[in-house]
Amino acid sequence: MAVINSSYVGRFAPSPTGPLHFGSLIAAAGSYLDARANRGRWLLRIDDIDPPREQPGATDDIRRSLEQFGFEWDGPVLLQSTRSEAYRAALEQLRERGLMFYCTCSRKQIAEEGDKVYPGTCRERIEPPAGQEYALRLRVDAGETGLADLIQGAYAQDLRIEIGDFVLQRRDGLYSYHMACSVDDAFQGITHVVRGADLLDSTPRQIHLQQLLGLPIPHYAHLPVAAGPNGQKLSKQNLARALDAARREQLLWDALQFLGQQPPRDLLSVDLKSIWEWAAKNWSLNKVPKVSMQTYKN
């Protein structure tokens, strides 16, 4: 698949917390096909910023699984674990502008307030507390942050009311997903983020950070998430079945069907490369179901 449109850059950014599953395949295929259909670049980034949750060997397993399913990424794989200096520089930029504060609240203390929204307990703590562990939180003001999602439509949050001041660096020193994602999307020149709808409510936080840091804001498209017959999202936490390379043609066909692309059944009798060629030629975001979750029966 020739790459000629340098103005489109997409990406897939899995966490190495276990093997890829059918839900991962949906997200990877959706982002890959949107990039290829637009003759753009598609990058692979590994979200390895939370070592306690990672499984040994998972990064290699992810790469191997993607290769077995016929994915081809452009350029080297970016490991977010190598990007700490960039995250630190972004934090410093926010600190210099008085947009962050030091929070000593534990999760238990916040939960005892009886609300999922951070109550602002440490909002005025502008100096690091001596002898105490702390997280760094972004001071969020009132006002809506929204987007025009290419699948789910208009979506907005008043971050102050619905989320509160959110963490950028945890008490254990690890950087948050929102910080790393926002900085690295800009670093890699990502123009289109195509991912699962379970991350839709994260997007206003990332857009808010991009605005504060003067970073470009990508176009967003949030694909429906696959749920099992029990209604639970397919995930590593829910022990979703790992992708089986022996069934790759069937699973890819299933993913295309799940994404509303209406693949003909005779594709099941051709090789993997031919399925990808059909999919890239016929891909349309407009066909993707405009729902946040739907059942997959395998």
CSV table of C-alpha atoms in Angstrom, one decimal:
chain,number,residue,atom,x,y,z
A,1,MET,CA,0.0,0.0,0.0
A,2,ALA,CA,1.8,3.1,-1.2
A,3,VAL,CA,2.2,6.0,1.2
A,4,ILE,CA,1.9,9.4,-0.5
A,5,ASN,CA,-0.1,11.6,1.8
A,6,SER,CA,2.2,12.9,4.5
A,7,SER,CA,-0.5,15.2,5.9
A,8,TYR,CA,-2.2,12.1,7.5
A,9,VAL,CA,-0.4,10.4,10.4
A,10,GLY,CA,-2.3,7.8,12.5
A,11,ARG,CA,-1.1,5.5,15.3
A,12,PHE,CA,-1.8,2.5,17.5
A,13,ALA,CA,-0.6,2.7,21.1
A,14,PRO,CA,-1.3,-0.5,23.1
A,15,SER,CA,-0.2,-1.0,26.7
A,16,PRO,CA,2.1,-4.1,27.3
A,17,THR,CA,-0.1,-5.4,30.0
A,18,GLY,CA,-0.9,-8.7,28.2
A,19,PRO,CA,-1.6,-10.1,24.7
A,20,LEU,CA,-3.7,-8.4,22.1
A,21,HIS,CA,-7.3,-9.6,21.9
A,22,PHE,CA,-10.3,-9.1,19.5
A,23,GLY,CA,-10.9,-5.6,21.0
A,24,SER,CA,-7.3,-4.7,20.3
A,25,LEU,CA,-7.7,-5.9,16.7
A,26,ILE,CA,-10.7,-3.7,16.2
A,27,ALA,CA,-8.8,-0.6,17.4
A,28,ALA,CA,-5.7,-1.5,15.4
A,29,ALA,CA,-7.6,-2.3,12.2
A,30,GLY,CA,-9.7,0.8,12.4
A,31,SER,CA,-6.7,3.1,12.8
A,32,TYR,CA,-4.6,1.2,10.3
A,33,LEU,CA,-7.3,1.2,7.6
A,34,ASP,CA,-8.2,4.9,8.1
A,35,ALA,CA,-4.5,5.7,7.6
A,36,ARG,CA,-4.1,3.5,4.6
A,37,ALA,CA,-7.3,4.5,2.9
A,38,ASN,CA,-6.1,8.1,3.2
A,39,ARG,CA,-2.6,7.0,1.9
A,40,GLY,CA,-1.1,8.2,5.2
A,41,ARG,CA,1.5,7.0,7.6
A,42,TRP,CA,0.6,4.6,10.5
A,43,LEU,CA,2.9,4.5,13.6
A,44,LEU,CA,3.2,2.0,16.4
A,45,ARG,CA,3.8,3.3,19.9
A,46,ILE,CA,4.0,1.2,23.0
A,47,ASP,CA,2.4,2.7,26.1
A,48,ASP,CA,4.9,1.3,28.6
A,49,ILE,CA,4.8,4.0,31.3
A,50,ASP,CA,3.3,1.9,34.1
A,51,PRO,CA,5.8,-0.9,34.9
A,52,PRO,CA,3.9,-2.4,37.8
A,53,ARG,CA,1.0,-3.3,35.3
A,54,GLU,CA,3.2,-4.6,32.5
A,55,GLN,CA,3.8,-8.3,31.7
A,56,PRO,CA,7.3,-9.5,30.9
A,57,GLY,CA,7.7,-10.0,27.1
A,58,ALA,CA,4.3,-8.3,26.3
A,59,THR,CA,5.9,-5.7,24.0
A,60,ASP,CA,7.5,-8.4,21.8
A,61,ASP,CA,4.3,-10.4,21.9
A,62,ILE,CA,2.3,-7.3,20.7
A,63,ARG,CA,4.7,-6.7,17.8
A,64,ARG,CA,4.7,-10.4,16.8
A,65,SER,CA,1.0,-10.6,16.9
A,66,LEU,CA,0.6,-7.4,14.7
A,67,GLU,CA,3.0,-8.8,12.2
A,68,GLN,CA,1.2,-12.2,12.1
A,69,PHE,CA,-2.0,-10.3,11.3
A,70,GLY,CA,-0.4,-8.4,8.4
A,71,PHE,CA,0.0,-4.9,10.0
A,72,GLU,CA,2.9,-2.8,8.6
A,73,TRP,CA,3.9,0.3,10.5
A,74,ASP,CA,6.0,3.1,9.2
A,75,GLY,CA,9.3,3.9,11.0
A,76,PRO,CA,10.6,2.7,14.3
A,77,VAL,CA,8.4,1.7,17.2
A,78,LEU,CA,8.3,4.5,19.9
A,79,LEU,CA,8.6,3.3,23.5
A,80,GLN,CA,7.0,5.8,25.9
A,81,SER,CA,9.4,4.6,28.6
A,82,THR,CA,12.2,6.5,26.7
A,83,ARG,CA,10.3,9.8,26.7
A,84,SER,CA,10.6,10.9,30.4
A,85,GLU,CA,12.6,14.0,29.6
A,86,ALA,CA,9.9,15.3,27.3
A,87,TYR,CA,7.2,14.7,29.9
A,88,ARG,CA,9.3,16.4,32.5
A,89,ALA,CA,9.8,19.4,30.2
A,90,ALA,CA,6.0,19.7,29.7
A,91,LEU,CA,5.4,19.5,33.4
A,92,GLU,CA,8.0,22.3,34.0
A,93,GLN,CA,6.2,24.5,31.4
A,94,LEU,CA,2.9,24.1,33.3
A,95,ARG,CA,4.6,24.6,36.7
A,96,GLU,CA,6.2,27.9,35.6
A,97,ARG,CA,2.7,29.1,34.6
A,98,GLY,CA,1.2,28.2,38.0
A,99,LEU,CA,-1.0,25.6,36.5
A,100,MET,CA,0.0,22.7,38.7
A,101,PHE,CA,-0.1,22.0,42.4
A,102,TYR,CA,1.3,19.4,44.8
A,103,CYS,CA,-1.3,16.9,46.1
A,104,THR,CA,-0.8,14.7,49.1
A,105,CYS,CA,-4.3,13.1,49.1
A,106,SER,CA,-4.5,9.4,48.9
A,107,ARG,CA,-7.1,7.6,46.8
A,108,LYS,CA,-8.8,6.5,50.1
A,109,GLN,CA,-9.0,10.1,51.3
A,110,ILE,CA,-10.5,11.3,48.0
A,111,ALA,CA,-13.0,8.4,48.1
A,112,GLU,CA,-14.0,9.3,51.6
A,113,GLU,CA,-15.2,12.7,50.2
A,114,GLY,CA,-18.0,10.6,48.5
A,115,ASP,CA,-17.4,11.9,45.0
A,116,LYS,CA,-15.4,10.7,42.1
A,117,VAL,CA,-14.4,14.3,41.2
A,118,TYR,CA,-11.3,15.5,43.0
A,119,PRO,CA,-12.5,18.0,45.7
A,120,GLY,CA,-9.6,20.4,45.4
A,121,THR,CA,-8.2,19.7,48.8
A,122,CYS,CA,-4.6,20.6,48.0
A,123,ARG,CA,-5.3,23.2,45.3
A,124,GLU,CA,-3.3,26.0,46.9
A,125,ARG,CA,-0.3,23.9,47.7
A,126,ILE,CA,2.3,25.5,45.3
A,127,GLU,CA,5.4,24.2,47.1
A,128,PRO,CA,6.4,20.5,47.5
A,129,PRO,CA,5.6,19.3,51.0
A,130,ALA,CA,8.6,18.2,53.1
A,131,GLY,CA,8.7,14.6,54.0
A,132,GLN,CA,5.5,13.6,52.2
A,133,GLU,CA,4.8,11.8,49.0
A,134,TYR,CA,2.8,13.8,46.5
A,135,ALA,CA,1.2,13.8,43.1
A,136,LEU,CA,1.3,16.7,40.6
A,137,ARG,CA,-2.2,17.7,39.6
A,138,LEU,CA,-3.3,20.2,36.9
A,139,ARG,CA,-5.4,23.1,38.1
A,140,VAL,CA,-8.5,23.0,36.0
A,141,ASP,CA,-10.8,26.0,35.6
A,142,ALA,CA,-14.5,25.9,34.7
A,143,GLY,CA,-15.6,25.8,31.1
A,144,GLU,CA,-16.4,23.1,28.5
A,145,THR,CA,-13.8,21.3,26.5
A,146,GLY,CA,-15.2,19.5,23.5
A,147,LEU,CA,-14.6,17.9,20.1
A,148,ALA,CA,-16.5,16.9,17.0
A,149,ASP,CA,-15.7,13.2,17.0
A,150,LEU,CA,-15.7,11.7,13.5
A,151,ILE,CA,-17.8,8.8,14.6
A,152,GLN,CA,-19.5,9.6,17.9
A,153,GLY,CA,-20.4,13.2,17.0
A,154,ALA,CA,-20.2,16.2,19.4
A,155,TYR,CA,-18.9,15.5,22.8
A,156,ALA,CA,-17.9,17.9,25.6
A,157,GLN,CA,-17.1,18.0,29.3
A,158,ASP,CA,-16.8,20.7,31.9
A,159,LEU,CA,-13.6,19.3,33.3
A,160,ARG,CA,-13.8,21.3,36.5
A,161,ILE,CA,-17.3,19.8,37.3
A,162,GLU,CA,-17.0,16.3,35.8
A,163,ILE,CA,-13.4,15.4,36.4
A,164,GLY,CA,-11.7,17.9,38.7
A,165,ASP,CA,-8.0,18.7,38.9
A,166,PHE,CA,-6.4,15.6,37.3
A,167,VAL,CA,-3.1,13.9,37.9
A,168,LEU,CA,-0.2,14.5,35.6
A,169,GLN,CA,2.5,12.7,37.6
A,170,ARG,CA,1.6,10.1,40.2
A,171,ARG,CA,2.9,9.8,43.8
A,172,ASP,CA,5.2,7.0,42.6
A,173,GLY,CA,6.8,9.4,40.1
A,174,LEU,CA,5.2,7.8,37.0
A,175,TYR,CA,3.6,10.0,34.4
A,176,SER,CA,-0.1,9.8,33.6
A,177,TYR,CA,-1.5,8.4,30.4
A,178,HIS,CA,-3.0,11.9,29.6
A,179,MET,CA,0.4,13.6,29.9
A,180,ALA,CA,2.3,11.0,27.9
A,181,CYS,CA,-0.4,10.7,25.2
A,182,SER,CA,-0.7,14.4,24.6
A,183,VAL,CA,3.0,15.1,24.4
A,184,ASP,CA,3.8,12.1,22.2
A,185,ASP,CA,0.9,12.6,19.8
A,186,ALA,CA,2.5,16.0,19.1
A,187,PHE,CA,6.0,14.7,19.0
A,188,GLN,CA,5.0,12.1,16.4
A,189,GLY,CA,3.0,14.5,14.3
A,190,ILE,CA,-0.2,12.5,14.8
A,191,THR,CA,-3.1,14.1,12.8
A,192,HIS,CA,-5.8,11.5,13.4
A,193,VAL,CA,-6.4,9.4,16.5
A,194,VAL,CA,-8.7,6.5,15.8
A,195,ARG,CA,-9.2,4.4,18.9
A,196,GLY,CA,-11.9,2.7,21.1
A,197,ALA,CA,-14.9,4.7,22.5
A,198,ASP,CA,-13.8,3.7,26.0
A,199,LEU,CA,-11.3,6.5,25.7
A,200,LEU,CA,-13.7,9.1,24.5
A,201,ASP,CA,-14.1,10.6,28.0
A,202,SER,CA,-10.3,10.9,28.2
A,203,THR,CA,-10.2,13.1,25.1
A,204,PRO,CA,-11.3,16.4,26.6
A,205,ARG,CA,-8.5,16.1,29.2
A,206,GLN,CA,-5.9,15.5,26.4
A,207,ILE,CA,-7.3,18.4,24.3
A,208,HIS,CA,-7.1,20.6,27.4
A,209,LEU,CA,-3.5,19.7,27.9
A,210,GLN,CA,-2.7,20.2,24.2
A,211,GLN,CA,-4.2,23.7,24.4
A,212,LEU,CA,-2.3,24.6,27.5
A,213,LEU,CA,1.0,23.3,26.0
A,214,GLY,CA,0.4,24.9,22.6
A,215,LEU,CA,0.4,21.5,20.9
A,216,PRO,CA,-1.6,20.7,17.7
A,217,ILE,CA,-5.0,19.0,18.3
A,218,PRO,CA,-5.6,15.9,16.2
A,219,HIS,CA,-8.9,14.8,14.6
A,220,TYR,CA,-10.5,12.1,16.8
A,221,ALA,CA,-12.6,9.1,15.8
A,222,HIS,CA,-13.8,6.7,18.6
A,223,LEU,CA,-14.7,3.2,17.4
A,224,PRO,CA,-17.3,1.1,19.1
A,225,VAL,CA,-15.9,-1.2,21.8
A,226,ALA,CA,-16.5,-4.9,21.7
A,227,ALA,CA,-18.4,-6.5,24.5
A,228,GLY,CA,-18.8,-10.2,25.3
A,229,PRO,CA,-22.2,-11.9,25.7
A,230,ASN,CA,-22.1,-10.8,29.4
A,231,GLY,CA,-22.1,-7.2,28.4
A,232,GLN,CA,-18.5,-6.6,29.7
A,233,LYS,CA,-16.0,-4.9,27.5
A,234,LEU,CA,-13.4,-7.3,26.0
A,235,SER,CA,-10.2,-6.4,27.9
A,236,LYS,CA,-7.1,-7.9,29.3
A,237,GLN,CA,-8.5,-7.3,32.8
A,238,ASN,CA,-11.6,-9.3,31.9
A,239,LEU,CA,-9.3,-12.1,30.5
A,240,ALA,CA,-10.3,-11.7,26.9
A,241,ARG,CA,-9.0,-14.4,24.7
A,242,ALA,CA,-5.7,-13.7,23.0
A,243,LEU,CA,-5.6,-13.3,19.3
A,244,ASP,CA,-5.1,-16.7,17.5
A,245,ALA,CA,-2.9,-16.3,14.5
A,246,ALA,CA,-4.2,-19.6,13.1
A,247,ARG,CA,-7.6,-17.9,12.7
A,248,ARG,CA,-6.3,-14.5,11.5
A,249,GLU,CA,-8.3,-14.4,8.3
A,250,GLN,CA,-11.5,-15.2,10.1
A,251,LEU,CA,-10.8,-12.7,12.9
A,252,LEU,CA,-9.9,-9.9,10.5
A,253,TRP,CA,-13.1,-10.6,8.6
A,254,ASP,CA,-15.0,-10.5,11.9
A,255,ALA,CA,-13.3,-7.1,12.8
A,256,LEU,CA,-14.3,-5.6,9.4
A,257,GLN,CA,-17.9,-6.9,10.0
A,258,PHE,CA,-17.9,-5.5,13.5
A,259,LEU,CA,-16.8,-2.1,12.1
A,260,GLY,CA,-19.7,-2.0,9.6
A,261,GLN,CA,-17.6,-2.5,6.5
A,262,GLN,CA,-19.8,-5.3,5.2
A,263,PRO,CA,-17.0,-7.6,3.9
A,264,PRO,CA,-18.2,-10.2,1.4
A,265,ARG,CA,-18.0,-13.8,2.7
A,266,ASP,CA,-15.9,-14.9,-0.2
A,267,LEU,CA,-13.0,-13.0,1.4
A,268,LEU,CA,-12.8,-15.9,3.8
A,269,SER,CA,-11.4,-18.0,1.0
A,270,VAL,CA,-8.6,-15.7,0.1
A,271,ASP,CA,-5.2,-14.9,1.7
A,272,LEU,CA,-4.6,-12.3,4.4
A,273,LYS,CA,-3.0,-9.8,2.0
A,274,SER,CA,-6.0,-9.8,-0.3
A,275,ILE,CA,-8.4,-9.2,2.7
A,276,TRP,CA,-6.3,-6.1,3.7
A,277,GLU,CA,-6.3,-4.9,0.1
A,278,TRP,CA,-10.1,-5.1,-0.1
A,279,ALA,CA,-10.4,-3.5,3.3
A,280,ALA,CA,-8.2,-0.5,2.4
A,281,LYS,CA,-10.0,0.0,-0.9
A,282,ASN,CA,-13.5,-0.1,0.7
A,283,TRP,CA,-12.8,1.5,4.1
A,284,SER,CA,-15.2,4.2,5.2
A,285,LEU,CA,-15.6,5.8,8.6
A,286,ASN,CA,-19.1,6.6,7.7
A,287,LYS,CA,-20.0,2.9,7.8
A,288,VAL,CA,-18.8,2.4,11.4
A,289,PRO,CA,-21.7,2.0,13.8
A,290,LYS,CA,-22.2,5.2,15.8
A,291,VAL,CA,-22.4,3.4,19.1
A,292,SER,CA,-19.9,3.3,22.0
A,293,MET,CA,-20.2,-0.5,22.5
A,294,GLN,CA,-21.7,-3.5,20.7
A,295,THR,CA,-21.6,-7.3,21.3
A,296,TYR,CA,-19.2,-9.6,19.6
A,297,LYS,CA,-20.1,-13.3,19.5
A,298,ASN,CA,-17.1,-15.4,18.5
